[in-house]
Coordinates of C-alpha atoms and ligand atoms in Angstrom, one line a residue:
M13 CA 26.4 6.5 2.4
R14 CA 23.3 8.4 3.7
E15 CA 21.5 7.2 6.8
T16 CA 18.4 6.3 4.7
E17 CA 20.3 3.9 2.5
T18 CA 20.8 1.7 5.8
T19 CA 17.0 1.6 6.5
P20 CA 15.2 -1.6 5.4
R21 CA 14.3 -2.0 1.9
R22 CA 10.8 -1.6 0.7
S23 CA 9.0 -2.5 -2.5
I24 CA 6.4 0.0 -3.9
A25 CA 4.1 0.0 -6.9
F26 CA 3.1 3.5 -8.0
I27 CA 0.0 3.3 -10.1
G28 CA -1.3 6.6 -11.8
S29 CA -2.6 7.8 -15.2
E30 CA 0.4 9.9 -16.2
C31 CA 4.2 10.0 -15.7
Y32 CA 6.8 12.6 -17.3
P33 CA 8.4 12.3 -19.8
F34 CA 6.1 9.7 -21.3
V35 CA 3.0 11.7 -20.8
K36 CA 2.5 14.7 -18.6
T37 CA -0.6 17.1 -18.3
G38 CA 0.4 18.7 -15.0
G39 CA 1.9 18.3 -11.5
L40 CA 0.8 14.7 -11.2
G41 CA 2.9 13.7 -14.2
D42 CA 6.1 15.3 -12.6
V43 CA 5.3 13.6 -9.2
M44 CA 5.0 10.3 -10.7
Y45 CA 8.5 10.7 -12.2
A46 CA 10.3 12.4 -9.6
L47 CA 9.3 10.7 -6.2
P48 CA 10.0 7.2 -7.4
K49 CA 13.3 8.2 -8.8
A50 CA 14.0 9.8 -5.3
L51 CA 12.7 6.6 -3.6
A52 CA 15.0 4.6 -5.6
E53 CA 17.9 6.5 -4.0
Q54 CA 16.4 5.7 -0.6
N55 CA 16.9 2.0 -0.8
C56 CA 13.2 1.2 -2.5
D57 CA 12.4 -0.9 -5.3
V58 CA 9.8 1.0 -7.3
K59 CA 7.7 0.0 -10.1
V60 CA 5.7 2.7 -11.9
I61 CA 2.4 1.3 -13.6
V62 CA 1.0 3.7 -16.3
P63 CA -1.3 3.1 -19.2
L64 CA 0.5 2.9 -22.8
Y65 CA -1.2 5.9 -24.4
R66 CA -0.7 6.2 -28.2
C67 CA 0.6 9.7 -27.6
I68 CA 3.7 8.4 -25.7
P69 CA 6.7 9.4 -28.0
Q70 CA 8.1 6.8 -30.3
E71 CA 11.5 7.4 -28.9
Y72 CA 10.4 5.7 -25.6
K73 CA 8.2 3.2 -27.1
E74 CA 11.3 1.9 -28.9
K75 CA 13.1 1.4 -25.9
M76 CA 10.4 -0.7 -24.2
V77 CA 10.6 -4.5 -23.9
Y78 CA 7.6 -6.9 -24.1
R79 CA 7.0 -8.3 -20.7
G80 CA 4.0 -10.6 -21.4
S81 CA 0.2 -10.4 -21.9
F82 CA -3.0 -12.1 -20.6
G83 CA -6.7 -11.8 -20.9
M84 CA -8.5 -10.3 -17.8
D85 CA -12.2 -10.6 -16.7
L86 CA -13.6 -7.3 -16.1
C87 CA -17.2 -6.5 -16.6
S88 CA -20.4 -8.0 -15.0
D89 CA -21.4 -9.6 -18.2
G90 CA -18.2 -11.7 -18.2
R91 CA -16.5 -9.6 -21.0
S92 CA -12.8 -9.9 -20.5
F93 CA -10.1 -7.7 -22.1
H94 CA -6.5 -8.1 -23.2
V95 CA -3.7 -6.7 -21.0
G96 CA -0.3 -6.3 -22.4
I97 CA 2.8 -5.1 -20.4
M98 CA 5.7 -3.2 -22.0
E99 CA 8.7 -2.4 -19.7
Y100 CA 11.2 0.1 -19.5
V101 CA 14.0 0.5 -16.9
W102 CA 15.6 3.8 -16.3
D103 CA 17.4 5.4 -13.5
G104 CA 16.7 2.7 -11.0
V105 CA 13.0 2.6 -11.6
V106 CA 11.1 0.0 -13.5
Y107 CA 8.1 1.3 -15.7
D108 CA 5.5 -1.0 -16.6
F109 CA 3.0 0.2 -19.2
I110 CA -0.3 -1.3 -19.4
D111 CA -1.3 -2.0 -23.1
N112 CA -4.7 -2.3 -24.6
E113 CA -5.6 -0.6 -27.9
E114 CA -9.3 -0.3 -27.0
F115 CA -8.7 2.0 -24.2
F116 CA -5.4 3.9 -24.8
S117 CA -5.4 4.7 -28.6
A118 CA -6.7 8.1 -28.1
G119 CA -4.3 11.2 -28.7
N120 CA -4.7 12.4 -25.1
P121 CA -4.9 10.6 -21.8
Y122 CA -8.0 12.1 -20.7
I123 CA -11.0 12.6 -23.3
S124 CA -14.3 12.8 -21.5
L125 CA -15.9 11.1 -18.5
V126 CA -18.0 8.7 -20.7
D127 CA -14.8 7.3 -22.1
D128 CA -12.5 7.8 -19.1
I129 CA -14.7 6.0 -16.6
P130 CA -14.2 2.6 -18.4
K131 CA -10.7 3.2 -19.1
Y132 CA -9.7 3.9 -15.4
C133 CA -11.9 0.9 -14.2
Y134 CA -10.0 -1.2 -16.7
F135 CA -6.6 0.3 -15.8
S136 CA -7.1 0.0 -12.0
K137 CA -7.8 -3.8 -12.3
A138 CA -5.3 -4.3 -14.9
A139 CA -2.4 -2.8 -12.8
L140 CA -3.1 -5.3 -9.9
A141 CA -3.5 -8.1 -12.5
A142 CA -0.1 -7.2 -14.0
L143 CA 1.5 -7.3 -10.6
L144 CA 0.1 -10.8 -10.1
Y145 CA 1.2 -11.7 -13.7
M146 CA 4.7 -10.6 -13.0
D147 CA 4.7 -12.3 -9.6
W148 CA 5.9 -8.8 -8.1
I149 CA 4.3 -8.5 -4.7
P150 CA 5.0 -4.9 -3.4
D151 CA 5.0 -4.1 0.1
I152 CA 3.0 -1.0 -0.7
I153 CA 0.8 0.0 -3.5
H154 CA 0.8 3.7 -3.7
C155 CA -2.2 5.0 -5.9
H156 CA -2.6 8.5 -7.3
D157 CA -5.8 10.4 -7.8
W158 CA -9.2 9.2 -8.9
Q159 CA -7.9 7.4 -12.0
A160 CA -6.3 4.8 -9.6
G161 CA -9.0 5.4 -6.8
L162 CA -10.6 1.8 -7.4
V163 CA -7.2 0.1 -6.6
P164 CA -7.6 0.0 -3.0
I165 CA -11.1 -1.3 -3.5
F166 CA -10.2 -4.0 -6.0
L167 CA -7.3 -5.1 -3.6
R168 CA -9.6 -5.9 -0.7
T169 CA -12.4 -7.4 -2.7
L170 CA -11.6 -9.3 -5.9
F171 CA -7.9 -9.6 -5.0
A172 CA -8.5 -10.4 -1.3
D173 CA -7.5 -14.1 -1.9
T174 CA -4.3 -13.5 -4.1
P175 CA -0.8 -12.7 -2.7
L176 CA -1.4 -9.1 -3.1
R177 CA -3.7 -9.3 0.2
D178 CA -0.7 -8.5 2.3
A179 CA 0.2 -5.2 0.4
K180 CA -0.9 -1.9 2.2
S181 CA -2.4 0.8 0.1
V182 CA -1.7 4.6 0.1
L183 CA -3.9 6.8 -2.0
T184 CA -2.6 10.4 -2.6
I185 CA -4.9 13.2 -3.7
H186 CA -3.2 15.5 -5.9
N187 CA -6.3 17.6 -6.7
L188 CA -9.6 16.8 -5.1
R189 CA -11.6 18.8 -7.9
F190 CA -11.5 15.6 -10.0
Q191 CA -12.9 12.6 -8.5
G192 CA -14.5 10.4 -11.2
I193 CA -18.0 10.3 -10.7
Y194 CA -20.6 8.4 -12.7
N195 CA -23.7 6.5 -12.4
I196 CA -23.7 3.4 -10.4
P197 CA -25.0 0.8 -13.0
T198 CA -22.1 2.0 -15.4
I199 CA -19.5 1.6 -12.7
K200 CA -21.1 -1.8 -11.5
Y201 CA -20.9 -3.0 -14.9
W202 CA -17.3 -2.0 -15.8
T203 CA -15.9 -3.4 -12.5
N204 CA -18.1 -6.3 -11.2
L205 CA -17.3 -5.0 -7.6
P206 CA -19.6 -6.4 -5.1
D207 CA -22.7 -4.7 -4.0
E208 CA -21.4 -3.6 -0.6
V209 CA -18.9 -1.2 -2.1
F210 CA -21.5 0.8 -3.6
S211 CA -22.8 1.7 -0.2
I212 CA -22.9 5.4 0.9
D213 CA -19.7 5.2 3.2
V214 CA -17.7 3.9 0.2
L215 CA -18.5 4.5 -3.5
K216 CA -22.1 6.0 -3.4
T217 CA -22.6 9.7 -3.7
G218 CA -25.9 11.5 -4.1
V219 CA -28.8 9.3 -5.2
E220 CA -27.5 7.2 -7.9
D221 CA -23.9 8.1 -8.8
A222 CA -20.5 6.4 -7.6
N223 CA -17.4 8.4 -6.7
M224 CA -14.2 6.5 -7.4
L225 CA -12.0 8.9 -5.5
K226 CA -14.3 8.6 -2.5
G227 CA -14.3 4.9 -2.5
G228 CA -10.6 4.7 -2.7
L229 CA -10.2 7.0 0.3
A230 CA -12.8 4.7 2.3
Y231 CA -10.5 1.6 1.7
A232 CA -6.9 2.9 1.3
D233 CA -5.0 2.3 4.4
V234 CA -3.5 5.7 4.4
I235 CA -4.5 8.9 2.5
T236 CA -1.8 11.4 1.7
T237 CA -2.0 14.8 -0.1
V238 CA 0.6 16.9 -1.3
S239 CA 1.1 19.6 1.5
E240 CA 0.2 20.0 5.2
T241 CA -2.0 23.0 4.6
Y242 CA -4.1 21.1 1.9
A243 CA -4.6 18.3 4.2
E244 CA -6.2 20.5 6.7
E245 CA -8.0 22.7 3.9
I246 CA -9.8 19.8 2.3
K247 CA -11.6 19.0 5.7
T248 CA -13.5 22.0 5.4
P249 CA -16.4 22.7 3.1
F250 CA -14.9 25.5 1.0
Y251 CA -12.0 23.4 -0.3
G252 CA -13.4 19.9 0.5
D253 CA -15.2 19.6 -3.0
G254 CA -18.1 17.8 -1.4
L255 CA -15.9 15.2 0.3
D256 CA -14.9 17.4 3.3
A257 CA -17.2 15.3 5.8
H258 CA -15.8 11.9 4.2
L259 CA -12.2 13.3 4.9
R260 CA -13.0 14.5 8.5
H261 CA -14.3 11.0 9.0
H262 CA -11.1 9.3 7.6
A263 CA -9.0 12.1 9.1
Y264 CA -7.0 9.6 11.3
K265 CA -5.4 8.3 8.4
L266 CA -4.9 11.6 6.4
R267 CA -1.5 13.3 6.4
G268 CA 0.2 15.9 4.2
I269 CA 3.7 15.5 2.7
V270 CA 4.7 18.6 0.4
N271 CA 5.9 17.8 -3.1
G272 CA 9.5 18.6 -4.2
I273 CA 10.8 19.0 -7.7
D274 CA 13.3 17.0 -9.8
V275 CA 16.4 19.2 -9.3
V276 CA 18.3 17.3 -12.3
Q277 CA 15.3 17.9 -14.6
W278 CA 14.9 21.5 -13.5
D279 CA 18.7 22.8 -13.2
P280 CA 19.6 26.4 -14.3
E281 CA 23.3 25.3 -14.1
T282 CA 22.9 22.6 -16.8
D283 CA 19.6 23.2 -18.5
N284 CA 20.2 23.2 -22.3
R285 CA 17.0 25.1 -23.2
L286 CA 18.4 28.5 -21.5
A287 CA 20.3 31.2 -23.2
E288 CA 23.0 30.9 -20.5
N289 CA 23.2 28.7 -17.7
Y290 CA 23.8 30.1 -14.1
D291 CA 24.5 29.1 -10.5
E292 CA 24.5 31.1 -7.5
K293 CA 27.7 33.1 -8.5
T294 CA 26.4 33.9 -12.0
V295 CA 22.8 34.2 -11.4
L296 CA 22.4 38.0 -11.3
K297 CA 24.5 38.5 -14.4
N298 CA 23.2 35.6 -16.5
K299 CA 19.5 36.0 -15.6
K300 CA 19.8 39.2 -17.7
A301 CA 20.7 37.4 -20.6
N302 CA 17.8 35.0 -20.3
K303 CA 15.6 37.8 -19.8
K304 CA 16.8 39.4 -23.0
A305 CA 16.5 36.1 -24.8
L306 CA 13.0 35.7 -23.6
Q307 CA 11.9 39.1 -24.6
E308 CA 13.1 38.6 -28.0
E309 CA 11.4 35.1 -28.3
L310 CA 8.1 36.7 -27.0
G311 CA 8.0 39.7 -28.9
L312 CA 8.1 41.8 -25.7
E313 CA 10.1 45.1 -25.7
V314 CA 13.7 44.2 -25.1
D315 CA 14.6 46.2 -22.0
D316 CA 16.5 44.9 -19.0
G317 CA 14.7 47.7 -16.9
K318 CA 11.3 46.1 -17.2
F319 CA 9.8 43.8 -14.5
V320 CA 8.9 40.8 -16.2
I321 CA 6.2 38.7 -14.5
G322 CA 5.7 35.1 -15.8
L323 CA 2.7 32.9 -15.4
I324 CA 3.0 29.3 -16.5
S325 CA -0.6 27.4 -15.7
R326 CA -3.4 25.4 -16.8
L327 CA -6.1 28.1 -17.6
T328 CA -8.8 27.1 -15.2
N329 CA -10.5 28.9 -12.7
Q330 CA -8.6 27.0 -9.9
K331 CA -5.6 29.0 -10.9
G332 CA -6.8 32.5 -10.0
L333 CA -7.0 33.7 -13.3
D334 CA -10.1 35.8 -12.7
L335 CA -8.1 37.9 -10.4
V336 CA -5.4 38.5 -12.9
N337 CA -8.0 39.3 -15.5
M338 CA -9.4 42.0 -13.0
I339 CA -5.9 43.7 -12.3
L340 CA -3.9 43.1 -15.5
P341 CA -4.7 46.3 -17.3
G342 CA -3.7 48.2 -14.2
L343 CA -0.4 46.4 -13.9
I344 CA 0.9 47.4 -17.3
D345 CA 2.4 50.8 -16.5
G346 CA 5.3 51.0 -19.0
N347 CA 7.7 49.3 -16.5
T348 CA 6.1 45.9 -16.1
Q349 CA 5.9 43.0 -18.8
V350 CA 3.7 39.8 -18.5
A351 CA 4.7 36.4 -20.2
L352 CA 1.8 33.9 -19.9
L353 CA 2.0 30.3 -21.1
G354 CA -1.0 28.0 -20.7
T355 CA -3.9 26.1 -22.1
G356 CA -7.2 25.5 -21.0
D357 CA -10.8 27.2 -20.8
G358 CA -11.6 29.1 -23.9
Y359 CA -12.8 32.0 -21.8
Y360 CA -9.3 32.6 -20.2
E361 CA -7.4 31.9 -23.7
D362 CA -9.6 34.6 -25.2
S363 CA -9.1 37.1 -22.5
F364 CA -5.5 36.7 -22.5
R365 CA -5.3 36.8 -26.5
G366 CA -7.2 40.0 -25.9
F367 CA -4.7 41.5 -23.5
E368 CA -2.0 40.5 -25.9
N369 CA -3.7 42.7 -28.6
E370 CA -4.2 45.4 -26.2
F371 CA -0.8 45.7 -24.7
K372 CA 1.5 44.5 -27.8
G373 CA 5.2 44.4 -26.6
S374 CA 4.3 44.5 -22.9
V375 CA 2.1 41.3 -22.6
C376 CA 2.6 38.1 -24.5
S377 CA 0.2 35.2 -24.2
C378 CA 1.3 32.0 -25.4
I379 CA -1.9 29.8 -25.6
M380 CA 0.1 26.5 -26.1
Y381 CA 1.8 23.7 -24.0
D382 CA 5.6 24.0 -24.5
E383 CA 8.0 22.5 -22.2
G384 CA 11.0 24.3 -23.5
R385 CA 9.4 27.6 -23.4
A386 CA 8.3 27.0 -19.8
H387 CA 12.0 26.6 -18.9
R388 CA 12.9 29.9 -20.6
I389 CA 10.0 31.8 -18.7
Y390 CA 11.2 30.4 -15.3
A391 CA 14.8 31.6 -16.1
G392 CA 14.0 34.9 -17.9
S393 CA 11.3 36.3 -15.6
D394 CA 11.8 38.3 -12.7
A395 CA 8.9 37.1 -10.7
L396 CA 6.4 34.3 -11.2
L397 CA 2.7 34.7 -10.4
V398 CA 0.6 31.8 -8.7
P399 CA -2.6 33.4 -7.4
S400 CA -4.6 30.2 -7.1
L401 CA -7.9 30.0 -5.5
F402 CA -6.9 26.6 -4.1
E403 CA -3.5 24.9 -4.7
P404 CA -2.8 21.2 -3.3
C405 CA 1.0 22.0 -3.7
G406 CA 2.0 23.6 -6.8
L407 CA 5.3 23.0 -8.5
T408 CA 5.6 26.2 -10.6
Q409 CA 6.4 28.4 -7.5
L410 CA 9.3 25.8 -6.6
I411 CA 10.5 25.6 -10.0
A412 CA 10.6 29.4 -10.0
M413 CA 12.7 29.5 -6.7
R414 CA 15.0 26.9 -8.3
Y415 CA 15.5 29.4 -11.0
G416 CA 16.0 32.4 -8.8
T417 CA 12.6 33.7 -9.9
V418 CA 10.6 35.4 -7.1
P419 CA 7.1 33.8 -6.7
I420 CA 4.2 36.0 -6.0
V421 CA 1.5 33.6 -4.4
R422 CA -1.8 33.3 -2.6
E423 CA -1.3 31.7 0.8
T424 CA -3.2 28.5 0.2
G425 CA -2.4 24.9 0.1
G426 CA 1.3 24.1 -0.9
L427 CA 1.8 27.8 -1.9
K428 CA 1.6 28.8 2.0
D429 CA 3.9 25.9 2.9
T430 CA 6.6 26.6 0.4
V431 CA 6.9 30.3 -0.1
E432 CA 8.0 32.2 3.0
P433 CA 6.9 35.8 2.8
Y434 CA 9.5 38.4 2.4
N435 CA 10.2 40.3 5.8
E436 CA 11.7 43.5 5.1
F437 CA 12.9 44.0 8.6
E438 CA 14.9 40.8 8.8
N439 CA 15.6 40.7 5.2
T440 CA 14.3 37.0 5.0
G441 CA 11.6 35.2 2.9
N442 CA 11.3 33.7 -0.6
G443 CA 8.5 35.9 -2.1
F444 CA 5.6 37.9 -1.9
T445 CA 2.1 36.5 -0.5
F446 CA -1.5 37.4 0.0
D447 CA -4.2 35.7 2.0
G448 CA -7.8 36.4 0.8
Y449 CA -9.0 35.7 -2.8
D450 CA -9.4 39.2 -3.8
A451 CA -7.9 41.1 -6.7
G452 CA -6.9 44.1 -4.6
L453 CA -4.8 41.9 -2.3
L454 CA -3.2 40.4 -5.4
Y455 CA -2.6 43.8 -6.9
D456 CA -1.2 45.0 -3.5
A457 CA 1.3 41.9 -3.5
I458 CA 2.6 42.5 -6.9
N459 CA 3.1 46.3 -6.0
R460 CA 5.0 45.4 -3.0
A461 CA 7.3 43.1 -5.1
K462 CA 7.7 45.9 -7.6
T463 CA 8.5 48.5 -5.0
V464 CA 11.4 46.2 -3.9
Y465 CA 12.6 45.6 -7.3
F466 CA 12.7 49.1 -8.4
T467 CA 13.8 51.1 -5.1
D468 CA 15.8 48.5 -3.4
R469 CA 17.5 46.1 -6.0
E470 CA 20.2 45.0 -3.3
R471 CA 17.4 43.4 -1.2
W472 CA 15.6 42.1 -4.4
D473 CA 19.0 40.3 -5.4
D474 CA 19.5 38.9 -1.9
M475 CA 16.0 37.3 -2.3
V476 CA 16.9 35.8 -5.8
K477 CA 20.1 34.1 -4.4
R478 CA 18.0 32.9 -1.3
D479 CA 15.4 31.4 -3.7
L480 CA 18.1 29.8 -6.0
A481 CA 19.7 28.3 -2.8
K482 CA 16.6 27.0 -1.2
D483 CA 16.2 23.3 -1.0
V484 CA 13.2 22.4 -3.4
S485 CA 14.4 18.7 -4.0
W486 CA 12.4 15.5 -3.0
E487 CA 15.0 14.2 -0.6
A488 CA 13.3 15.5 2.5
S489 CA 9.8 14.5 1.4
A490 CA 10.8 11.2 -0.1
E491 CA 12.1 10.3 3.2
K492 CA 9.0 11.0 4.7
Y493 CA 7.2 8.8 2.3
K494 CA 9.9 6.2 3.2
N495 CA 8.9 6.5 6.9
L496 CA 5.4 6.2 5.9
Y497 CA 6.0 2.9 4.1
L498 CA 8.1 1.5 6.9
E499 CA 5.3 2.4 9.5
L500 CA 3.0 0.5 7.4
K501 CA 4.9 -2.6 7.0
P502 CA 7.2 -2.5 10.0
E503 CA 7.7 -6.4 10.4
Y504 CA 11.0 -7.2 9.1
Ligands
LIG628 P1 -1.2 21.6 -12.0 O1 -0.9 20.0 -11.6 O2 -2.5 22.0 -11.0 O3 -1.6 21.8 -13.4 P2 1.4 22.4 -10.9 O4 1.9 23.4 -10.4 O5 1.4 21.1 -9.8 O6 -0.1 22.6 -11.5 O7 2.2 21.7 -12.0 C1 2.3 22.2 -13.2 C2 3.4 21.5 -14.0 O8 3.0 21.8 -15.5 C3 4.6 22.3 -13.9 O9 5.6 21.6 -14.3 C4 4.5 23.4 -15.1 O10 5.7 23.8 -15.6 C5 3.7 22.6 -16.2 N1 2.9 23.5 -17.2 C6 1.8 24.0 -16.9 N2 1.2 24.6 -18.1 C7 2.1 24.4 -19.1 C8 2.3 24.7 -20.3 N3 1.3 25.5 -20.9 N4 3.4 24.6 -21.1 C9 4.5 23.8 -20.4 N5 4.4 23.5 -19.1 C10 3.3 23.6 -18.3

């Protein structure tokens, strides 16, 4: 038995807008799945509350059981709404899906702010109401990002006289760029929250807007974000997205806990999407087979001697793609291939399509979301590029290391905390890094990687093995969350 299993039991309700494998658009979905699972292994009772979007695959819907339904007051004119609860228990975690046709019947979780603001006002209140309905009063209510930003406010206002009053709230920032800002009258209408929370130190921002994340940060008992470096960065104007002063004000309750990945979901030894599985002993040989299969799948020239760089990303300016655009033609030197997988801004989608046309056989741009292909790129590439402008934690570099693929990253946020730079004197480190947001520095980092790859393969292979052996699991971080919960509710 691990020591953590002997620590007191705690109950936690996770509230957030996505959760793998039901619905995922990015890292939040991964965390909502992997962290509760890791906490369950550390003597925690965890319920995950997410919306029942129509896009959730039927295979999961079929396994859900009806847990009940009720009507809930929501709007300032007294309009009330249906709340259904569908439940699914899996791997020690209870998933409760909030069902409402009116809000969750679109194909995707996120549509536009006009639709999303009422949807997540409803969801934040419905999640708390569902806990009361189920008579499940957790020690901790752990909310995620702006979509659940109103939860700590509802908890201390409209739910202040309910049994939930004793629960402590934690709000985790996965990405400060998204804050849920809309005009005050609309949010007042959709929440019926009291006037005092629309003050400048809680929800109000600018002249007439309300910011759902900002309000949640003010009311949460603790704020966490997904790496220590990002927790420092967001207190500065460059990374603070307009909330740096607010975060400095609340710095006493802000801390960073780095994400891990689910090492069962991401395991090169058992991953059935790969051409060949591998472990520490077979990685060098079997990665070659995966590289070959990837080159065939993507229409790249099949040649084990090429340096294959993977890039798996939402295509937005956060991800450093402007730098990639600037240097990509210079990278393609006959020895280098690029495999991109991503969707997002049309501007980047077009530029990468253009590169594929220009460098057929050396560049493949898969403009799509494809979980299986992502696994094969992680396994078949030699290096993975993550040159982000900012990166709260970043999961792709962790997955890459788990698959023995060397990350090339900018030193920001979680990238800085998780990738130790290669040290040629001591033959240590996990990847190649650069600091300033500058195309020349990125180019230099990739060339440093290529130099080791082409001129000192033994050193390169050592790094591949080190990466594969690195602990990127949730275990250590889940323990930090557990300790935080114990700190917040120490009394028994
Ligand atoms: P973010 O949450 O900012 O998008 P992260 O690095 O935290 O970035 O998480 C990205 C997650 O989404 C990873 O699991 C990555 O493999 C996955 N991902 C991103 N784009 C795609 C895509 N086009 N197809 C499949 N998986 C993707």
